[in-house]
XYZ file of C-alpha atoms in Angstrom:
660
model
C -2.942 2.260 28.027
C -1.526 -1.066 29.740
C 1.406 -2.385 27.514
C 0.244 -0.696 24.294
C 0.536 2.836 23.192
C -2.712 2.879 21.881
C -1.282 4.627 18.478
C -0.399 3.407 15.582
C 1.601 5.536 12.341
C 0.217 5.243 8.735
C 2.323 6.430 5.686
C 1.622 7.230 2.281
C 5.183 6.437 0.242
C 3.493 7.750 -2.862
C 2.621 11.711 -1.657
C 4.753 11.473 1.631
C 1.834 11.988 4.229
C 1.903 10.685 7.372
C -1.129 10.216 9.963
C -1.407 9.325 13.433
C -4.197 6.498 14.196
C -5.608 6.061 17.845
C -7.080 2.676 19.061
C -9.990 1.337 21.148
C -8.869 -0.781 24.015
C -11.361 -3.180 22.209
C -8.780 -3.375 19.645
C -5.966 -4.724 21.386
C -8.479 -7.238 24.003
C -9.632 -8.984 20.648
C -6.550 -8.720 18.961
C -3.575 -8.364 21.163
C -0.855 -6.465 19.588
C 2.043 -7.958 16.835
C 0.548 -10.242 14.079
C -3.083 -9.704 15.816
C -2.862 -5.849 15.121
C -1.400 -6.078 12.017
C -4.208 -8.627 10.152
C -6.440 -6.097 11.803
C -5.129 -3.339 10.245
C -4.351 -4.878 6.802
C -7.583 -6.845 6.818
C -9.443 -3.382 6.685
C -6.820 -0.981 4.339
C -5.767 -3.768 1.704
C -8.408 -3.922 -1.143
C -9.515 -7.504 -2.420
C -6.908 -8.885 -4.514
C -4.411 -6.107 -4.645
C -0.988 -6.258 -6.276
C 1.417 -7.432 -3.168
C 3.673 -5.573 -4.992
C 1.675 -2.500 -5.936
C 0.754 0.741 -4.582
C -2.014 -1.020 -2.578
C -0.231 -3.396 -0.318
C 0.531 -2.703 2.976
C 3.906 -3.138 4.581
C 3.539 -2.975 8.529
C 5.793 -3.285 11.315
C 4.608 -4.230 14.286
C 6.463 -4.742 18.310
C 4.420 -6.900 20.808
C 2.210 -5.840 23.519
C 4.399 -7.460 26.648
C 7.981 -5.508 24.561
C 8.909 -3.366 26.705
C 6.729 -4.018 29.936
C 9.316 -5.353 32.378
C 8.576 -9.076 30.650
C 11.154 -11.607 29.698
C 11.782 -12.897 26.354
C 9.129 -10.703 24.997
C 11.494 -8.667 22.283
C 10.292 -9.691 19.241
C 8.694 -7.156 16.287
C 7.232 -8.840 13.610
C 6.551 -7.763 9.458
C 3.223 -8.337 7.925
C 1.778 -7.825 4.367
C 0.179 -9.535 1.585
C 2.530 -11.612 0.823
C 4.084 -11.771 -2.548
C 5.417 -15.565 -2.267
C 1.584 -17.138 -1.309
C -0.063 -14.438 -2.486
C -2.258 -14.727 0.905
C -1.569 -13.398 4.284
C 2.737 -12.772 4.637
C 4.433 -12.241 8.184
C 7.921 -12.651 9.203
C 9.540 -12.908 13.018
C 12.556 -11.222 14.470
C 14.713 -10.846 17.515
C 16.977 -8.228 17.987
C 16.746 -5.193 19.618
C 13.996 -3.187 16.826
C 10.695 -4.148 18.738
C 10.830 -1.739 21.568
C 12.042 0.790 19.977
C 8.721 0.926 17.595
C 6.828 1.655 21.091
C 9.771 4.186 22.507
C 8.696 6.250 19.577
C 5.376 6.422 20.969
C 3.538 3.532 18.014
C 2.213 -0.348 18.277
C 2.809 0.364 14.840
C 4.273 1.850 11.627
C 2.318 0.735 8.238
C 3.161 1.979 4.773
C 1.114 2.250 1.442
C 2.009 3.504 -2.134
C 5.376 3.750 -3.813
C 7.961 6.414 -3.127
C 9.356 8.088 -6.771
C 13.088 7.456 -4.855
C 14.542 5.835 -2.496
C 13.740 6.928 1.089
C 13.570 6.162 5.022
C 11.459 6.429 7.731
C 13.022 8.399 10.641
C 11.030 8.972 14.223
C 12.411 10.665 17.521
C 9.878 11.909 20.169
C 9.096 14.598 17.776
C 7.884 12.984 15.225
C 8.270 10.688 11.805
C 9.966 12.643 9.058
C 10.861 10.733 5.580
C 14.345 11.153 4.307
C 16.777 10.603 1.163
C 17.996 7.048 0.858
C 19.943 7.408 -2.359
C 22.980 7.145 -0.829
C 22.546 4.053 0.709
C 20.529 2.067 -2.203
C 22.183 -0.645 -3.341
C 24.160 -1.282 -0.420
C 23.949 -4.510 2.065
C 22.694 -4.657 4.872
C 25.802 -4.065 7.368
C 27.083 -0.991 5.440
C 23.383 0.821 4.811
C 22.673 0.227 9.080
C 26.539 1.668 9.408
C 25.666 4.548 7.581
C 22.835 5.461 9.002
C 23.496 4.598 12.372
C 26.254 7.279 12.014
C 23.496 9.730 10.369
C 21.167 9.570 12.872
C 22.788 8.781 16.309
C 22.010 12.118 18.131
C 21.023 11.583 21.604
C 20.768 7.613 21.655
C 21.716 4.802 19.229
C 19.323 4.285 16.881
C 17.590 1.061 15.861
C 17.182 0.239 12.487
C 15.474 -2.423 9.999
C 16.353 -2.135 6.406
C 16.546 -4.429 3.363
C 19.696 -5.434 1.434
C 20.205 -5.794 -2.328
C 17.963 -8.297 -2.582
C 15.098 -6.535 -0.970
C 15.926 -3.820 -3.814
C 15.774 -6.537 -6.735
C 12.266 -7.708 -5.507
C 12.999 -11.050 -4.412
C 10.431 -12.634 -3.526
C 12.476 -14.519 -1.420
C 14.209 -11.349 0.463
C 13.473 -10.687 4.639
C 13.879 -6.996 6.498
C 17.121 -7.108 8.463
C 17.790 -5.306 11.837
C 20.721 -5.783 14.504
C 23.352 -6.727 11.470
C 21.885 -10.029 10.662
C 19.209 -10.604 12.537
C 16.116 -10.990 9.745
C 12.906 -11.198 9.126
C 12.905 -13.397 6.730
C 10.057 -15.370 5.421
C 7.032 -14.301 3.235
C 8.657 -12.143 1.133
C 8.282 -9.257 3.342
C 11.482 -7.862 1.909
C 9.987 -7.718 -1.649
C 7.333 -5.316 -0.418
C 9.993 -2.989 1.574
C 11.644 -3.016 -1.903
C 9.012 -2.380 -4.022
C 7.954 0.515 -2.195
C 11.666 2.197 -2.334
C 11.598 2.101 1.009
C 15.401 1.131 2.230
C 14.848 1.468 5.738
C 12.893 2.296 8.895
C 15.100 3.993 11.725
C 13.945 4.759 14.872
C 15.111 6.954 17.709
C 12.877 7.744 20.580
C 12.570 7.655 24.257
C 9.053 7.531 25.524
C 8.370 5.077 28.367
C 6.388 1.951 28.437
C 3.400 1.255 30.327
C 2.440 -1.522 32.885
C -1.015 -1.736 35.185
C 1.298 -4.103 37.547
C 5.383 -3.783 37.394
C 5.782 -5.239 40.505
C 3.894 -8.629 39.120
C 5.710 -8.571 35.922
C 9.035 -8.236 37.834
C 8.093 -11.039 39.736
C 6.846 -13.232 36.876
C 10.534 -12.343 35.082
C 12.288 -13.249 37.733
C 11.186 -16.309 38.706
C 11.862 -17.530 35.204
C 14.867 -16.069 34.756
C 16.258 -17.924 37.814
C 15.290 -20.773 36.603
C 17.120 -20.582 33.435
C 20.664 -19.156 34.975
C 20.036 -22.507 36.655
C 20.021 -24.543 33.600
C 24.105 -25.162 32.523
C 24.919 -28.091 30.348
C 28.121 -29.995 32.247
C 31.536 -28.788 30.539
C 32.511 -32.498 29.799
C 29.174 -33.016 27.526
C 30.178 -31.995 24.037
C 28.435 -32.149 20.956
C 29.807 -35.794 20.125
C 26.905 -36.807 22.162
C 24.037 -34.956 20.152
C 23.887 -37.644 17.225
C 23.482 -40.557 20.460
C 20.809 -38.483 21.251
C 19.169 -38.141 17.779
C 19.532 -42.077 17.570
C 17.990 -42.725 21.208
C 15.195 -40.231 19.312
C 14.808 -42.109 16.289
C 14.548 -45.441 18.043
C 11.670 -44.423 20.604
C 8.510 -46.262 20.549
C 6.788 -43.967 22.560
C 6.117 -40.287 23.606
C 5.499 -38.182 26.399
C 5.056 -35.280 28.028
C 8.387 -32.976 28.151
C 10.071 -30.579 30.533
C 11.066 -27.960 28.263
C 13.072 -25.610 31.138
C 15.818 -28.762 29.877
C 16.337 -26.821 27.126
C 17.879 -23.661 28.271
C 20.915 -25.309 28.917
C 21.268 -26.089 25.118
C 20.558 -23.384 23.879
C 22.556 -21.531 26.448
C 25.331 -23.689 24.998
C 24.900 -24.183 21.441
C 21.954 -22.297 20.544
C 19.867 -23.454 17.597
C 22.829 -25.467 15.271
C 21.698 -28.054 19.007
C 20.124 -29.633 15.971
C 22.380 -29.658 13.105
C 23.954 -33.617 13.386
C 21.104 -34.755 16.502
C 18.349 -33.899 13.811
C 19.871 -35.602 10.694
C 20.286 -38.956 12.854
C 16.760 -38.621 14.324
C 14.549 -38.051 10.968
C 14.016 -34.548 11.950
C 16.115 -32.658 9.155
C 15.341 -33.069 5.581
C 18.072 -34.501 3.440
C 19.229 -34.219 -0.419
C 16.102 -32.098 -0.995
C 13.641 -34.305 0.810
C 14.807 -37.100 -0.543
C 17.667 -38.583 1.193
C 18.345 -39.700 4.466
C 21.417 -40.204 6.844
C 22.223 -43.253 4.711
C 22.885 -40.637 1.940
C 24.340 -37.583 4.449
C 26.419 -39.862 6.724
C 28.695 -39.369 9.463
C 31.139 -38.543 6.781
C 29.085 -35.214 6.347
C 27.495 -33.969 9.608
C 30.633 -34.426 11.818
C 31.585 -31.410 10.368
C 28.699 -29.771 11.417
C 28.610 -30.455 14.860
C 27.664 -27.277 17.181
C 31.195 -27.010 18.838
C 32.764 -26.552 15.590
C 30.054 -23.710 15.311
C 30.615 -21.951 19.014
C 34.848 -22.239 18.358
C 34.408 -19.547 16.485
C 31.957 -17.064 18.468
C 33.809 -14.422 20.514
C 30.877 -12.898 21.810
C 26.931 -14.273 22.774
C 24.549 -12.552 21.559
C 20.860 -11.482 23.241
C 18.022 -10.274 22.077
C 16.208 -7.212 23.440
C 14.911 -8.707 27.043
C 16.547 -12.391 26.505
C 18.124 -14.589 29.390
C 19.057 -17.520 27.629
C 21.272 -15.727 24.844
C 20.464 -18.533 21.762
C 22.927 -16.187 19.558
C 26.547 -15.579 18.960
C 28.770 -13.275 17.172
C 31.478 -15.712 15.166
C 35.029 -14.982 13.414
C 34.706 -15.496 9.996
C 38.248 -13.446 8.636
C 39.630 -16.518 7.170
C 37.233 -17.382 5.456
C 36.560 -16.270 1.655
C 38.499 -13.116 0.532
C 38.870 -12.005 4.310
C 36.644 -8.871 3.753
C 33.562 -10.031 6.110
C 35.294 -9.957 9.367
C 31.937 -11.226 11.881
C 28.658 -12.729 11.287
C 25.630 -13.984 13.526
C 26.061 -17.601 14.477
C 23.955 -19.272 11.801
C 20.868 -21.137 12.778
C 20.092 -24.544 12.720
C 17.806 -23.643 9.977
C 20.805 -22.152 7.953
C 23.222 -25.133 8.745
C 20.455 -27.408 7.145
C 19.243 -25.754 4.170
C 22.566 -25.253 3.536
C 24.001 -28.797 4.442
C 22.330 -32.010 4.378
C 19.783 -30.269 2.109
C 22.123 -29.785 -0.312
C 24.277 -32.898 0.403
C 27.320 -30.336 1.820
C 29.911 -30.662 4.563
C 31.788 -27.319 4.248
C 31.360 -25.708 7.330
C 33.077 -22.888 6.093
C 30.861 -22.356 3.266
C 27.948 -22.096 5.738
C 29.216 -19.029 7.426
C 30.329 -17.544 4.142
C 26.898 -18.266 2.489
C 24.769 -16.832 5.890
C 26.718 -13.768 6.021
C 26.003 -12.886 2.859
C 22.294 -14.137 2.700
C 22.369 -11.407 5.879
C 23.931 -8.650 4.299
C 21.558 -9.159 1.137
C 18.362 -9.541 2.878
C 17.910 -12.779 1.598
C 16.037 -15.634 3.391
C 18.445 -18.713 3.954
C 15.754 -21.143 4.269
C 14.231 -20.265 0.902
C 17.570 -20.200 -0.527
C 18.877 -23.136 0.231
C 15.275 -24.930 -0.697
C 15.818 -23.582 -3.883
C 19.638 -24.049 -4.592
C 18.501 -27.969 -3.790
C 15.495 -27.569 -6.576
C 17.995 -26.449 -9.130
C 20.787 -29.263 -8.101
C 17.797 -31.798 -8.506
C 16.585 -30.375 -11.354
C 20.413 -30.462 -13.246
C 21.245 -33.604 -12.068
C 17.619 -34.851 -13.960
C 18.535 -33.131 -16.833
C 16.127 -30.421 -16.588
C 18.504 -27.911 -16.608
C 22.146 -28.093 -18.708
C 24.998 -25.985 -18.372
C 24.079 -23.699 -20.668
C 21.064 -22.701 -18.379
C 23.508 -22.757 -15.346
C 25.913 -20.461 -16.810
C 28.643 -22.774 -17.093
C 27.902 -23.860 -12.686
C 28.259 -27.651 -12.096
C 24.999 -28.031 -9.963
C 26.473 -31.100 -7.990
C 25.267 -31.463 -4.765
C 27.784 -30.625 -2.002
C 29.722 -28.306 -4.829
C 30.582 -25.587 -2.513
C 31.965 -23.006 -5.239
C 28.989 -23.677 -7.469
C 26.835 -23.233 -4.429
C 28.125 -20.192 -3.502
C 27.937 -18.179 -7.267
C 24.611 -19.643 -7.571
C 23.603 -17.620 -4.104
C 24.745 -14.489 -5.504
C 23.582 -14.438 -8.544
C 19.977 -14.893 -7.016
C 20.797 -12.008 -4.900
C 21.906 -10.029 -7.999
C 18.704 -11.560 -10.224
C 21.408 -12.766 -13.134
C 21.136 -15.079 -15.535
C 19.306 -18.386 -14.079
C 19.367 -16.462 -10.537
C 16.886 -14.133 -11.432
C 14.865 -17.525 -12.316
C 15.212 -18.321 -9.187
C 15.619 -15.626 -7.347
C 11.408 -15.944 -6.452
C 11.496 -19.344 -4.870
C 10.968 -23.006 -6.216
C 6.932 -22.450 -7.468
C 7.518 -19.699 -9.415
C 10.963 -21.303 -11.063
C 9.598 -24.811 -11.749
C 6.698 -22.783 -13.416
C 9.183 -20.813 -15.580
C 11.172 -23.668 -16.152
C 8.884 -26.476 -16.707
C 10.026 -29.905 -18.684
C 8.429 -31.847 -15.363
C 10.582 -29.730 -12.604
C 7.348 -29.416 -10.487
C 8.030 -32.806 -9.395
C 11.328 -31.609 -7.117
C 9.578 -27.675 -5.988
C 9.062 -28.597 -2.217
C 7.036 -25.762 -1.028
C 3.585 -25.285 0.511
C 1.414 -22.715 -1.092
C 4.608 -21.169 -2.465
C 6.691 -21.470 0.615
C 9.863 -23.388 0.989
C 9.025 -24.951 4.366
C 11.514 -25.161 7.202
C 13.925 -27.647 7.787
C 12.121 -30.337 9.893
C 10.411 -33.142 8.445
C 6.925 -33.590 8.232
C 7.495 -37.396 7.845
C 9.306 -37.135 11.122
C 6.490 -34.978 13.037
C 3.187 -35.468 10.974
C 1.371 -32.179 12.807
C 4.434 -30.098 11.754
C 2.719 -30.914 7.788
C -0.622 -29.595 8.748
C 0.728 -26.847 10.394
C 2.911 -26.406 7.256
C -0.289 -26.767 5.206
C -3.355 -25.284 7.452
C -1.664 -22.532 7.965
C -2.854 -18.734 6.697
C 1.203 -18.395 5.993
C 2.176 -22.443 5.084
C 5.565 -23.576 5.501
C 6.194 -22.314 8.879
C 8.103 -24.681 11.162
C 7.527 -22.790 14.465
C 3.955 -22.693 14.371
C 3.440 -25.906 16.065
C 4.332 -29.677 15.931
C 3.441 -33.039 17.872
C 6.912 -31.606 19.744
C 6.330 -28.222 20.347
C 2.604 -29.459 21.937
C 4.001 -31.607 24.224
C 6.641 -29.407 25.513
C 4.163 -26.550 25.699
C 2.061 -28.507 28.119
C -0.967 -26.011 27.499
C -3.018 -28.528 29.336
C -1.672 -27.696 32.654
C -3.689 -24.228 31.746
C -6.473 -24.555 29.476
C -8.934 -26.976 30.211
C -9.769 -27.830 26.207
C -6.251 -28.893 25.519
C -5.744 -33.036 25.691
C -3.680 -33.929 28.351
C -0.149 -35.846 27.254
C 1.214 -38.483 29.484
C 2.415 -41.402 27.041
C 1.119 -42.843 24.051
C 2.929 -44.704 21.349
C 4.686 -42.722 18.639
C 2.720 -44.179 16.116
C -1.070 -42.342 16.895
C 0.397 -39.014 15.708
C 0.347 -40.088 12.037
C -3.364 -41.290 12.607
C -5.886 -38.602 11.733
C -8.183 -38.111 14.438
C -10.070 -35.214 16.577
C -7.816 -35.340 19.560
C -4.677 -34.553 17.335
C -6.699 -31.939 15.231
C -7.158 -30.180 18.510
C -3.690 -30.329 20.130
C -3.138 -28.407 16.642
C -5.963 -26.122 17.054
C -4.257 -25.472 20.660
C -0.592 -24.559 18.806
C -2.356 -22.365 16.572
C -3.635 -20.285 18.929
C -0.962 -20.430 21.404
C 1.393 -19.516 18.687
C -0.915 -16.308 17.806
C -0.543 -15.448 21.403
C 2.855 -15.166 21.790
C 3.327 -13.442 18.665
C 1.062 -10.924 19.684
C 2.765 -10.411 22.505
C 6.076 -9.937 21.202
C 7.008 -13.226 22.834
C 9.889 -15.928 21.884
C 9.373 -19.631 20.428
C 12.320 -20.647 22.361
C 10.483 -19.512 25.708
C 7.328 -20.776 25.173
C 9.185 -24.613 24.272
C 10.243 -23.994 27.541
C 5.981 -24.652 28.748
C 3.539 -22.646 30.131
C 4.457 -23.882 33.860
C 8.372 -21.694 33.614
C 7.547 -19.136 31.332
C 3.734 -17.638 31.923
C 2.667 -15.809 29.276
C -0.888 -15.749 30.488
C 0.325 -14.162 33.716
C 2.341 -11.980 32.266
C -0.473 -10.474 29.866
C -2.659 -9.819 33.246
C 0.401 -8.183 34.873
C 1.367 -5.674 31.912
C -2.932 -5.062 30.808
C -4.737 -5.884 34.239
C -7.240 -7.671 32.294
C -7.725 -10.871 34.934
C -8.409 -12.971 31.708
C -8.516 -16.881 32.286
C -6.180 -18.735 29.680
C -9.024 -20.221 28.244
C -10.199 -16.827 27.451
C -6.344 -15.477 25.837
C -6.985 -18.783 23.735
C -10.236 -17.351 22.480
C -7.904 -14.704 21.471
C -5.526 -16.398 19.519
C -8.294 -18.500 17.671
C -9.991 -14.979 16.466
C -6.420 -13.793 15.574
C -5.992 -16.935 13.097
C -9.338 -16.436 12.201
C -8.699 -13.042 10.864
C -5.800 -14.002 9.300
C -7.646 -16.717 7.711
C -10.719 -14.566 6.164
C -7.990 -12.241 4.875
C -6.896 -15.103 2.845
C -10.257 -15.822 1.636
C -10.404 -11.933 0.792
C -7.979 -12.219 -1.228
C -9.382 -15.527 -3.457
C -6.845 -17.668 -1.641
C -7.683 -21.577 -1.659
C -7.062 -22.646 1.930
C -6.659 -26.569 -0.111
C -3.961 -24.782 -2.630
C -1.577 -25.040 0.487
C -1.545 -28.045 1.268
C 2.253 -29.478 1.280
C 4.245 -30.947 -1.959
C 3.147 -34.729 -2.004
C 7.297 -35.322 -1.328
C 6.703 -33.822 2.112
C 3.974 -36.021 2.811
C 5.691 -39.251 2.117
C 4.483 -39.829 -1.453
C 6.090 -41.821 -2.633
C 7.615 -42.907 0.905
C 10.932 -43.055 1.336
C 12.601 -46.537 1.133
C 16.026 -46.019 3.732
C 16.489 -44.437 6.884
C 14.623 -43.905 10.183
C 11.143 -42.381 7.944
C 11.290 -45.348 5.720
C 7.943 -45.896 4.684
C 6.152 -43.134 6.357
C 3.264 -41.321 5.085
C 1.380 -38.615 5.899
C -2.637 -38.700 5.670
C -2.263 -35.143 5.259
C -6.032 -34.244 3.371
C -7.663 -36.074 6.113
C -5.634 -34.198 8.954
C -6.407 -30.760 7.304
C -9.932 -31.790 7.558
C -10.007 -32.507 11.215
C -8.264 -29.268 11.786
C -10.696 -27.047 9.845
C -12.985 -28.677 11.789
C -11.780 -28.329 14.927
C -10.901 -24.594 14.549
C -14.522 -24.024 13.788
C -13.825 -23.645 10.147
C -15.546 -25.446 6.962
C -14.597 -28.559 7.247
C -14.477 -29.193 3.228
C -13.076 -25.892 2.430
C -11.110 -24.251 5.321
C -13.184 -21.066 5.289
C -13.985 -19.743 8.678
C -17.508 -20.090 9.339
C -17.386 -16.610 10.985
C -15.291 -13.719 10.318
C -14.541 -11.705 12.858
C -14.466 -8.397 11.235
C -18.023 -9.304 9.086
C -20.047 -6.324 9.643
C -17.693 -3.879 11.392
C -16.871 -0.454 10.410
C -12.674 0.428 11.016
C -11.844 3.778 10.941
C -9.250 2.346 7.932
C -11.804 1.523 5.123
C -11.170 4.389 2.451
C -7.388 4.451 2.405
C -4.707 5.945 4.663
């Protein structure tokens, strides 16, 4: 095999049976691995209208086609399932060290069906898979449980472990799956699906080789990219205080041009994703005060505390995911925060800093460190948790929630103590936390009283911390993706950095254009969004990193790496067709399960309806209905309904039909 193992493992937790299945090369040529393989398997195995928390739902943990082949920046894995949060396709992307471990056990993916009678975990080594009792770690947080399971199963090599915390055990619809003591596949409610199956963990300790068609070719490509990244270093005299000024430059720009993304390497190496903490507030990229505020509300007296220098001052160790040469992560000391019991935490990402910073009008950085660690330990998505807290605060502010509803918490903007207690209640499903633990759509339906107007989501999923009124193409992806509300799919900024037109014949070329053109629905803008979607599927199917992709196709050579690993010798256009096929199958999954694509349209507030009255996005409105229709048209789906005109799996018989 060329990069892939050609096998997947099925585990039926209801009866304890396990089966290996071999796959043809045609499956990989059609869908790669990763998210594409997951879509192929789940489309054929999950019955229409299956209960996402029932035995018929399938949870898959899948590795990328390029992972472990010597390719650089390809260490990501994905959890896939029918999402209990949106009712349609669900996936969550994660870094760390777990992705190669899947393939070292001899599989491209491990898929779970059924519900165990008691808590269990799956252990796999070179001898094969075993289901083991997990009662002794059920109820423990992800760090405690990982340490116990690691010690129990460390024989010849350190095992790699993916597991859930208390949020997943309690089936919170905004819970995720954690590895490496804090890297989390956070979105789509994948942790709730794992918890519903009483599957605490997956422990992998295999050491099988991973093949590659052209090892020398992949080494050469990886070396070229790695050397470019190593040369990108931020001058020591430049500190985080310059970032708000950069935000002002972006805010004031009337024109947009293509950008050489390799320059981002120096900032990611220095600060990681918190580089956007203050820059995004000033530019308008960061949603503030539950998407109803601006930098005039969250001014310098607030955002200065989120200067990324203040974050890396606590960093004592850089963190690299598998095969990464950037190292945007880090481990930070927090033993002087709270009761001192939590000593370290993964450096909080920008998304967490914004969700528990400007979105809540909070300026207490120590609270963000503390929240980051308790969410990682509980396995709860920080984006959705922060957005849900913002919803609750606005409901409280407007009299929809009273103190009698909040268990006495004073839910006011920036009240750190109350926000921490609220998050703890959400994790434990106590009081109001039980209502909020399933995100804003479910909470607003239960609370009623007009609270829906403060529930900011797309198709049931809270959006990433990037404002669609700042970049309308973000709004398109928030609204048309088979898993909605996701900020990592694409945007105008991403398209201008990918520079796909250098290699893809149909991708519109960008030289320079007025920023205002991004707000006008057009076939060209829609085609850019389609290109984003197709490319995203390709690097998710390969195990690729978004931040590598954002350095541009001229630097991180995904198409060339795929050919070196597989020997397929396909053109970039042919690979983009694979990406389109993957995207269409994910959308077809939604149609099979009764999802109306129009129901995924983002909340009015995200589209600037009504528009903001102050700040850099003052008066901006996104014509999202027209933009959605043009995206569907250019994707080759029905322009009026969003239904694919051709289902890639129509009429095909799969070995998965009839169950595991």
